[in-house]
mmCIF file of N, CA and C and ligand atoms in Angstrom:
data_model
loop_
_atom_site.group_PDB
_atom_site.id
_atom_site.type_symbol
_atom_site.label_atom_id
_atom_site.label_comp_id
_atom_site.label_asym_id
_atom_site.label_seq_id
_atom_site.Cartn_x
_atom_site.Cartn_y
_atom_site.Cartn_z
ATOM 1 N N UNK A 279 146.252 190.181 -87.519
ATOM 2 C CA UNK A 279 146.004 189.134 -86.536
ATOM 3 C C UNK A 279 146.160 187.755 -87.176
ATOM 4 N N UNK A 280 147.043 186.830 -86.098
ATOM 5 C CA UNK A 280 146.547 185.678 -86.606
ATOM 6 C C UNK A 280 146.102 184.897 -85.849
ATOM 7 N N UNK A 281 145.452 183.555 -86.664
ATOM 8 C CA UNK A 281 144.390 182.919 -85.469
ATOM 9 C C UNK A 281 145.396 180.950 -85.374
ATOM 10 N N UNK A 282 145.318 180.815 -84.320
ATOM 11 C CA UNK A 282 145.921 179.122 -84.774
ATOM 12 C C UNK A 282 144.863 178.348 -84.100
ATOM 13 N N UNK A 283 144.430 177.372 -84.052
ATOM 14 C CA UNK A 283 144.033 176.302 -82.953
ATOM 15 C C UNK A 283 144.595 175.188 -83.070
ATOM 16 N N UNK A 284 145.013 174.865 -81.659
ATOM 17 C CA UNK A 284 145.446 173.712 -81.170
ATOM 18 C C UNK A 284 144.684 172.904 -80.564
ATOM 19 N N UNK A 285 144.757 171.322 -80.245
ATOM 20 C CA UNK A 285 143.849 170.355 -79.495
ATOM 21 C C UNK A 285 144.555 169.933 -78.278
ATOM 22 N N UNK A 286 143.701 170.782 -77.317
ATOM 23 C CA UNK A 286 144.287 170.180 -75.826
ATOM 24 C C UNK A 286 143.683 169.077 -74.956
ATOM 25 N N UNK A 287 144.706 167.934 -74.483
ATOM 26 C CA UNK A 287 143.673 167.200 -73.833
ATOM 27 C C UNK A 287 144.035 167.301 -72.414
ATOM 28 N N UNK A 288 143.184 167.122 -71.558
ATOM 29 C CA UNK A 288 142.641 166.464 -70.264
ATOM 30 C C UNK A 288 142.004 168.053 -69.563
ATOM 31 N N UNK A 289 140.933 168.877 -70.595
ATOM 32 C CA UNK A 289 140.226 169.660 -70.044
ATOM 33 C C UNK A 289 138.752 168.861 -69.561
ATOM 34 N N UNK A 290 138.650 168.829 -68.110
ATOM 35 C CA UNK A 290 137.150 168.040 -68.243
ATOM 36 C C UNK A 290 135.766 169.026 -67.630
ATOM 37 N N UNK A 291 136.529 170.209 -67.338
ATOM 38 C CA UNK A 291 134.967 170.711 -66.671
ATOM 39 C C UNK A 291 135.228 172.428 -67.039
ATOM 40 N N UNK A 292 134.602 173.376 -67.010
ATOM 41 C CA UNK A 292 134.742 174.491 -67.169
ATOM 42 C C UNK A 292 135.612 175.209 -66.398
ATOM 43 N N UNK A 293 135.989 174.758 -65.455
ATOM 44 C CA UNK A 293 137.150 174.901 -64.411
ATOM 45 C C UNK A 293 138.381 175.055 -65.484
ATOM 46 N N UNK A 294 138.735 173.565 -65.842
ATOM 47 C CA UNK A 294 139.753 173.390 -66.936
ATOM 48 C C UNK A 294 139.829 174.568 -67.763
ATOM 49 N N UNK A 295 138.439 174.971 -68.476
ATOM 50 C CA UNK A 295 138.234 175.550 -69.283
ATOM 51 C C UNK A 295 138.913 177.241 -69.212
ATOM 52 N N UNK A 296 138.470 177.862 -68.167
ATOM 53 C CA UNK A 296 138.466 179.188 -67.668
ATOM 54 C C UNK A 296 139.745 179.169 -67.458
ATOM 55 N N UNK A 297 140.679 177.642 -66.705
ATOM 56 C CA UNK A 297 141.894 178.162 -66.392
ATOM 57 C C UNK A 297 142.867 178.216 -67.548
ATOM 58 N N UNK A 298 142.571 177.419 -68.627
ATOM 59 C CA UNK A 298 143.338 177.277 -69.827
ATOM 60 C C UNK A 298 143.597 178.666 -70.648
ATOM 61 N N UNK A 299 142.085 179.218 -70.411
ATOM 62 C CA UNK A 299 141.698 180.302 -71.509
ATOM 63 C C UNK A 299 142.549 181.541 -70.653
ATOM 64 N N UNK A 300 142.513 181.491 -69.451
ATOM 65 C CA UNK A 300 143.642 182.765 -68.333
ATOM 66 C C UNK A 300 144.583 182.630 -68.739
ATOM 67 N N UNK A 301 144.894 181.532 -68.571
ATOM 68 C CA UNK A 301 146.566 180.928 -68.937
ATOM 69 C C UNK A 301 147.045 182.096 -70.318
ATOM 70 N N UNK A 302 146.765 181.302 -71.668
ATOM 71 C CA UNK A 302 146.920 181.269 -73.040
ATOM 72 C C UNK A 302 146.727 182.611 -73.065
ATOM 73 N N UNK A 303 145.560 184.142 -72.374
ATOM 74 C CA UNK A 303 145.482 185.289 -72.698
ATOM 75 C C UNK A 303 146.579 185.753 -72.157
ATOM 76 N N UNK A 304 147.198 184.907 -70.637
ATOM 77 C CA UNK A 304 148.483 186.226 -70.208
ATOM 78 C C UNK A 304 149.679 186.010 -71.132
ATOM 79 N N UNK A 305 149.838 185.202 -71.959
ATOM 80 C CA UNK A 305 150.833 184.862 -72.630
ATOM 81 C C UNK A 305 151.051 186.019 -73.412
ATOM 82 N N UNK A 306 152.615 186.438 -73.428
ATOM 83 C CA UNK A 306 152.605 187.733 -74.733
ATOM 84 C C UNK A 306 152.245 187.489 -75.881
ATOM 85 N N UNK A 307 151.833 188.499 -76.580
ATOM 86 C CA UNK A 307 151.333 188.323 -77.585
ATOM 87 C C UNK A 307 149.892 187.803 -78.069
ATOM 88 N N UNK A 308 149.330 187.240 -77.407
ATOM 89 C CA UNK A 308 148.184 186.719 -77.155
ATOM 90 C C UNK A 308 146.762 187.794 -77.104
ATOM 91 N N UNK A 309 146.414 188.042 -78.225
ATOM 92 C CA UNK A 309 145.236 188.767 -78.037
ATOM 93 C C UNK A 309 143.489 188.312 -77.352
ATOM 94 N N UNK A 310 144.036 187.169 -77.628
ATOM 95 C CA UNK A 310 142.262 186.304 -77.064
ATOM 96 C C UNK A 310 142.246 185.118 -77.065
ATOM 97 N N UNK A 311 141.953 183.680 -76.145
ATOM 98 C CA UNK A 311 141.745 182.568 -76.127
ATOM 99 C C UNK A 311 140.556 182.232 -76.124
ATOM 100 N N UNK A 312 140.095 181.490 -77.290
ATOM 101 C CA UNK A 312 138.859 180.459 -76.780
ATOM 102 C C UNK A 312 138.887 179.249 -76.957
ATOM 103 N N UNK A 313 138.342 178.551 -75.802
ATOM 104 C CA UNK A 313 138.519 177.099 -75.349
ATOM 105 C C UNK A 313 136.902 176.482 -75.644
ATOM 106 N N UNK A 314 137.253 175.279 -76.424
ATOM 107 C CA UNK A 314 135.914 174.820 -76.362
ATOM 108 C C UNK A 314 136.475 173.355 -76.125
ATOM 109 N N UNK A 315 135.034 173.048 -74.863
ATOM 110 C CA UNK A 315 135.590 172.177 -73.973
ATOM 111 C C UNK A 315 135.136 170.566 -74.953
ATOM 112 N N UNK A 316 133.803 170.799 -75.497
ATOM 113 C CA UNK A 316 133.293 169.772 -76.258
ATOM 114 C C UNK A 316 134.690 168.748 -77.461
ATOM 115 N N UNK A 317 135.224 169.706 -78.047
ATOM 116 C CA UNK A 317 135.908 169.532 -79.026
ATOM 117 C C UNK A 317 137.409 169.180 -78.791
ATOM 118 N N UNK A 318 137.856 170.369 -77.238
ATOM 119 C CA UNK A 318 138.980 170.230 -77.034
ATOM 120 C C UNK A 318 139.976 171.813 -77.661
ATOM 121 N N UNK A 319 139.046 172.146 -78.700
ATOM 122 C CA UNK A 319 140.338 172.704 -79.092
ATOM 123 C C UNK A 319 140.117 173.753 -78.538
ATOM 124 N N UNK A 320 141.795 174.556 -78.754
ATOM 125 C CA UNK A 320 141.840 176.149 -78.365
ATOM 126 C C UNK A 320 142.334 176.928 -79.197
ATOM 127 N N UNK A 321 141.030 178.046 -79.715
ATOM 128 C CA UNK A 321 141.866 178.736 -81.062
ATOM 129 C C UNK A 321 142.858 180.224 -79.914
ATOM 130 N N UNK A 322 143.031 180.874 -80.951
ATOM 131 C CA UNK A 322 144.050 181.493 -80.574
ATOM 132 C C UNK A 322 144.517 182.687 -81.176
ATOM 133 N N UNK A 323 143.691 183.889 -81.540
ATOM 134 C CA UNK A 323 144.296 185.115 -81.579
ATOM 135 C C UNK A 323 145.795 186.125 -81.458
ATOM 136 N N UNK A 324 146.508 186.207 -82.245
ATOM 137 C CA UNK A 324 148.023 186.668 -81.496
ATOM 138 C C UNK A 324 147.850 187.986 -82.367
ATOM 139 N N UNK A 325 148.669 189.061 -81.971
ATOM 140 C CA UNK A 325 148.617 189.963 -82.441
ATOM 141 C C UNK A 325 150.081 189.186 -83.500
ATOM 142 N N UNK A 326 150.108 190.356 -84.094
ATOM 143 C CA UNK A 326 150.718 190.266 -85.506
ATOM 144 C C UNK A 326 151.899 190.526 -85.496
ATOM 145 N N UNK A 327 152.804 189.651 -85.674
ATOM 146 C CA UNK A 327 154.417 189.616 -85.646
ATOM 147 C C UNK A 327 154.686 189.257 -84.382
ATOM 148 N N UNK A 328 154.043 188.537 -83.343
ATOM 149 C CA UNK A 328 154.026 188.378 -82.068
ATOM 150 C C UNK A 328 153.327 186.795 -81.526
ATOM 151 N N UNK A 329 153.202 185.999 -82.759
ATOM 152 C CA UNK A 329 152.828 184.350 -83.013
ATOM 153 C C UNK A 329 154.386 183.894 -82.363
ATOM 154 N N UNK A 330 153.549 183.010 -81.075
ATOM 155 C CA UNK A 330 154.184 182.518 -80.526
ATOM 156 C C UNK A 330 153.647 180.913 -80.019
ATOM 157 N N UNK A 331 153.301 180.250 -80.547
ATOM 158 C CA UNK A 331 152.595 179.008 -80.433
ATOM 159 C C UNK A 331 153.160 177.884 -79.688
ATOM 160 N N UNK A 332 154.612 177.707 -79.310
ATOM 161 C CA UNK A 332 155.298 177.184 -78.498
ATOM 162 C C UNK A 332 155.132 177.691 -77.398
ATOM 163 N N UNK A 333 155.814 179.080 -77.484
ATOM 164 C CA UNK A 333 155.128 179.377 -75.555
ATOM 165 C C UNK A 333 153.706 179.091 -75.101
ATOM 166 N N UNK A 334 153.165 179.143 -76.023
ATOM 167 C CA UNK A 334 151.176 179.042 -75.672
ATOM 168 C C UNK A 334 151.308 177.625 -75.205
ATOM 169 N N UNK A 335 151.946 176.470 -76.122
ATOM 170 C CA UNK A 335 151.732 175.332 -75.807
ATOM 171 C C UNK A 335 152.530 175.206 -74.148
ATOM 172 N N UNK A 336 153.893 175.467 -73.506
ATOM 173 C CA UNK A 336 154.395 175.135 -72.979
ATOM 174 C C UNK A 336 153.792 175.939 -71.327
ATOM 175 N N UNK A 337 153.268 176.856 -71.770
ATOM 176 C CA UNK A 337 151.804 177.771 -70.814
ATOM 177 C C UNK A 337 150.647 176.528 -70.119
ATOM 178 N N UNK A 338 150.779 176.173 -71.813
ATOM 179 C CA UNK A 338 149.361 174.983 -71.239
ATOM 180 C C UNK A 338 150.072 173.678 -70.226
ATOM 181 N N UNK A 339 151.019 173.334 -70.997
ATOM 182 C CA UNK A 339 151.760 172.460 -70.108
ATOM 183 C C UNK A 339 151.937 172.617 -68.646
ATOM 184 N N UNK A 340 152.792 174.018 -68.447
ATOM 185 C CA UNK A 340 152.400 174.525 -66.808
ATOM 186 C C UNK A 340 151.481 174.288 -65.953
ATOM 187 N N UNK A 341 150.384 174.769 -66.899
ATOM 188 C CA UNK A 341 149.649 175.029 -66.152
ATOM 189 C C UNK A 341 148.534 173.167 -65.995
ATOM 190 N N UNK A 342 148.925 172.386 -66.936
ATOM 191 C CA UNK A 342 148.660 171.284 -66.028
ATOM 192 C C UNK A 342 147.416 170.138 -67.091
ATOM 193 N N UNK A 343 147.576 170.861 -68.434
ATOM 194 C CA UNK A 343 146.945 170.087 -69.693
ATOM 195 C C UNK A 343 148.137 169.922 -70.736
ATOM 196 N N UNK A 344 147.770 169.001 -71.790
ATOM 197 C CA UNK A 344 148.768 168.529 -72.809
ATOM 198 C C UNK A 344 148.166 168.808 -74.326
ATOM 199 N N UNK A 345 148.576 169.542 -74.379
ATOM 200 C CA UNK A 345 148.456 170.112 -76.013
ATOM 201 C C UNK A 345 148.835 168.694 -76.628
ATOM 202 N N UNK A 346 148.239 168.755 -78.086
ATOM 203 C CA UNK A 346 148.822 167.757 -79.085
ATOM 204 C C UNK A 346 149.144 168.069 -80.165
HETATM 205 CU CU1 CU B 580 138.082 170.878 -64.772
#
């Protein structure tokens, strides 16, 4: 497994939160998202040989926050 975290901005309520963390788990490869809303960031679980950190970011984009 590997783990990355990224800093996403314009999550402001747990709403944000829940939808980010849906988002980032349906992504392939993606074994587990957690979003912490205080900090911003979102670490990131991928299964192994299956790190895909661009699609995760461009997921988040979709879906309507901006990775940095
Ligand atoms: Cu919100």
């Amino acid at each position: 497994m590997t783990q990355e975290t990224i800093k996403v901005e314009g999550m402001s309520c747990m709403h944000c939160q829940l939808r980010v963390k849906k988002a980032v788990e349906a992504v392939e490869g993606v074994q587990r998202a957690d979003v912490n809303l205080q900090t911003k960031q979102v670490t990131i679980d991928f299964e192994e040989g299956k790190e895909n950190l661009e699609k995760v970011k461009a997921t988040i984009r979709e879906t309507g926050y901006e990775p940095v």
